[in-house]
Amino acid sequence: KISSPGYMGMNADDLSELTWSNGATYVADKRFPRTASERLCVELTEDELINDRQAYKNSVEQGVHYLHTKWLIDSIVKYKVQPIWKYQCTPAFDC
């Protein structure tokens, strides 16, 4: 999922196209499909956009990783999925 307004001059539509063209599945719905638990599920966002503590907690418990958009770009540029821990978002309510 992409909830980030954009990155490096790309908007969410550009990022979703980039995601799809590199072999990943882009989810436009608010929820991940039921089969998502079998895959690496990522929401590209920014710290300040994560504002619902309970929804965040529930998603993390289901295996969703909230990452900065830079993770996608770095993974594509380096031709290797980058370690997610380096790009994890830190919501304001977790500080």
mmCIF file of C-alpha atoms in Angstrom:
data_model
loop_
_atom_site.group_PDB
_atom_site.id
_atom_site.type_symbol
_atom_site.label_atom_id
_atom_site.label_comp_id
_atom_site.label_asym_id
_atom_site.label_seq_id
_atom_site.Cartn_x
_atom_site.Cartn_y
_atom_site.Cartn_z
ATOM 1 C CA LYS A 1 0.000 0.000 0.000
ATOM 2 C CA ILE A 2 1.090 3.561 -0.492
ATOM 3 C CA SER A 3 -0.191 6.246 1.817
ATOM 4 C CA SER A 4 2.769 8.539 1.280
ATOM 5 C CA PRO A 5 1.953 11.664 -0.743
ATOM 6 C CA GLY A 6 5.044 11.005 -2.848
ATOM 7 C CA TYR A 7 8.801 10.845 -2.920
ATOM 8 C CA MET A 8 11.517 12.516 -4.999
ATOM 9 C CA GLY A 9 8.996 14.234 -7.259
ATOM 10 C CA MET A 10 6.877 11.090 -7.715
ATOM 11 C CA ASN A 11 3.279 11.013 -6.562
ATOM 12 C CA ALA A 12 1.450 7.942 -5.238
ATOM 13 C CA ASP A 13 0.370 6.926 -8.752
ATOM 14 C CA ASP A 14 3.982 7.040 -9.968
ATOM 15 C CA LEU A 15 5.096 4.976 -6.975
ATOM 16 C CA SER A 16 2.369 2.388 -7.550
ATOM 17 C CA GLU A 17 3.386 2.076 -11.218
ATOM 18 C CA LEU A 18 7.016 1.672 -10.170
ATOM 19 C CA THR A 19 5.988 -0.993 -7.660
ATOM 20 C CA TRP A 20 3.967 -2.930 -10.227
ATOM 21 C CA SER A 21 6.618 -2.656 -12.959
ATOM 22 C CA ASN A 22 9.174 -4.242 -10.610
ATOM 23 C CA GLY A 23 7.084 -7.329 -9.909
ATOM 24 C CA ALA A 24 5.336 -6.405 -6.669
ATOM 25 C CA THR A 25 1.609 -6.234 -6.106
ATOM 26 C CA TYR A 26 0.177 -2.822 -5.341
ATOM 27 C CA VAL A 27 -2.914 -2.805 -3.110
ATOM 28 C CA ALA A 28 -5.226 0.160 -3.595
ATOM 29 C CA ASP A 29 -7.873 -0.920 -1.080
ATOM 30 C CA LYS A 30 -7.765 0.159 2.530
ATOM 31 C CA ARG A 31 -7.200 -3.434 3.640
ATOM 32 C CA PHE A 32 -4.753 -6.062 2.499
ATOM 33 C CA PRO A 33 -6.367 -9.127 0.887
ATOM 34 C CA ARG A 34 -6.676 -12.263 3.017
ATOM 35 C CA THR A 35 -3.797 -13.883 1.132
ATOM 36 C CA ALA A 36 -1.503 -11.041 2.200
ATOM 37 C CA SER A 37 -0.333 -12.898 5.303
ATOM 38 C CA GLU A 38 1.615 -15.218 2.996
ATOM 39 C CA ARG A 39 3.642 -12.295 1.636
ATOM 40 C CA LEU A 40 5.757 -9.404 2.822
ATOM 41 C CA CYS A 41 3.173 -6.662 3.383
ATOM 42 C CA VAL A 42 4.418 -3.102 3.371
ATOM 43 C CA GLU A 43 2.709 0.226 3.704
ATOM 44 C CA LEU A 44 4.825 3.059 2.356
ATOM 45 C CA THR A 45 4.114 6.105 4.447
ATOM 46 C CA GLU A 46 5.634 8.766 6.666
ATOM 47 C CA ASP A 47 5.805 8.872 10.465
ATOM 48 C CA GLU A 48 3.426 11.810 10.775
ATOM 49 C CA LEU A 49 0.745 10.108 8.639
ATOM 50 C CA ILE A 50 0.354 7.235 11.109
ATOM 51 C CA ASN A 51 -2.175 8.646 13.534
ATOM 52 C CA ASP A 52 -4.493 5.790 14.521
ATOM 53 C CA ARG A 53 -2.746 3.881 17.309
ATOM 54 C CA GLN A 54 -5.180 0.942 17.371
ATOM 55 C CA ALA A 55 -5.216 0.447 13.579
ATOM 56 C CA TYR A 56 -1.410 0.643 13.553
ATOM 57 C CA LYS A 57 -1.133 -1.903 16.376
ATOM 58 C CA ASN A 58 -3.594 -4.286 14.683
ATOM 59 C CA SER A 59 -1.786 -4.053 11.347
ATOM 60 C CA VAL A 60 1.638 -4.656 12.892
ATOM 61 C CA GLU A 61 0.264 -7.694 14.748
ATOM 62 C CA GLN A 62 -0.955 -9.047 11.379
ATOM 63 C CA GLY A 63 2.523 -8.626 9.890
ATOM 64 C CA VAL A 64 2.261 -5.300 8.103
ATOM 65 C CA HIS A 65 5.475 -3.255 8.010
ATOM 66 C CA TYR A 66 5.193 0.531 7.908
ATOM 67 C CA LEU A 67 8.204 1.725 5.939
ATOM 68 C CA HIS A 68 9.478 4.975 4.516
ATOM 69 C CA THR A 69 9.149 5.236 0.734
ATOM 70 C CA LYS A 70 12.934 5.336 0.432
ATOM 71 C CA TRP A 71 12.902 1.560 1.101
ATOM 72 C CA LEU A 72 11.169 0.911 -2.229
ATOM 73 C CA ILE A 73 13.519 3.176 -4.171
ATOM 74 C CA ASP A 74 16.649 1.773 -2.511
ATOM 75 C CA SER A 75 15.495 -1.815 -3.086
ATOM 76 C CA ILE A 76 14.947 -1.146 -6.784
ATOM 77 C CA VAL A 77 18.178 0.782 -7.287
ATOM 78 C CA LYS A 78 20.263 -1.844 -5.482
ATOM 79 C CA TYR A 79 18.426 -4.788 -7.145
ATOM 80 C CA LYS A 80 17.894 -6.328 -3.708
ATOM 81 C CA VAL A 81 15.175 -6.038 -1.091
ATOM 82 C CA GLN A 82 16.688 -3.847 1.591
ATOM 83 C CA PRO A 83 16.507 -4.715 5.309
ATOM 84 C CA ILE A 84 13.156 -3.448 6.506
ATOM 85 C CA TRP A 85 14.408 -2.528 9.978
ATOM 86 C CA LYS A 86 16.461 0.321 8.480
ATOM 87 C CA TYR A 87 13.364 1.973 6.984
ATOM 88 C CA GLN A 88 10.684 1.404 9.632
ATOM 89 C CA CYS A 89 8.430 4.311 10.458
ATOM 90 C CA THR A 90 8.201 5.604 13.992
ATOM 91 C CA PRO A 91 4.712 7.005 14.644
ATOM 92 C CA ALA A 92 4.557 10.126 16.810
ATOM 93 C CA PHE A 93 2.589 8.253 19.476
ATOM 94 C CA ASP A 94 5.476 5.729 19.822
ATOM 95 C CA CYS A 95 8.022 8.429 20.678
#
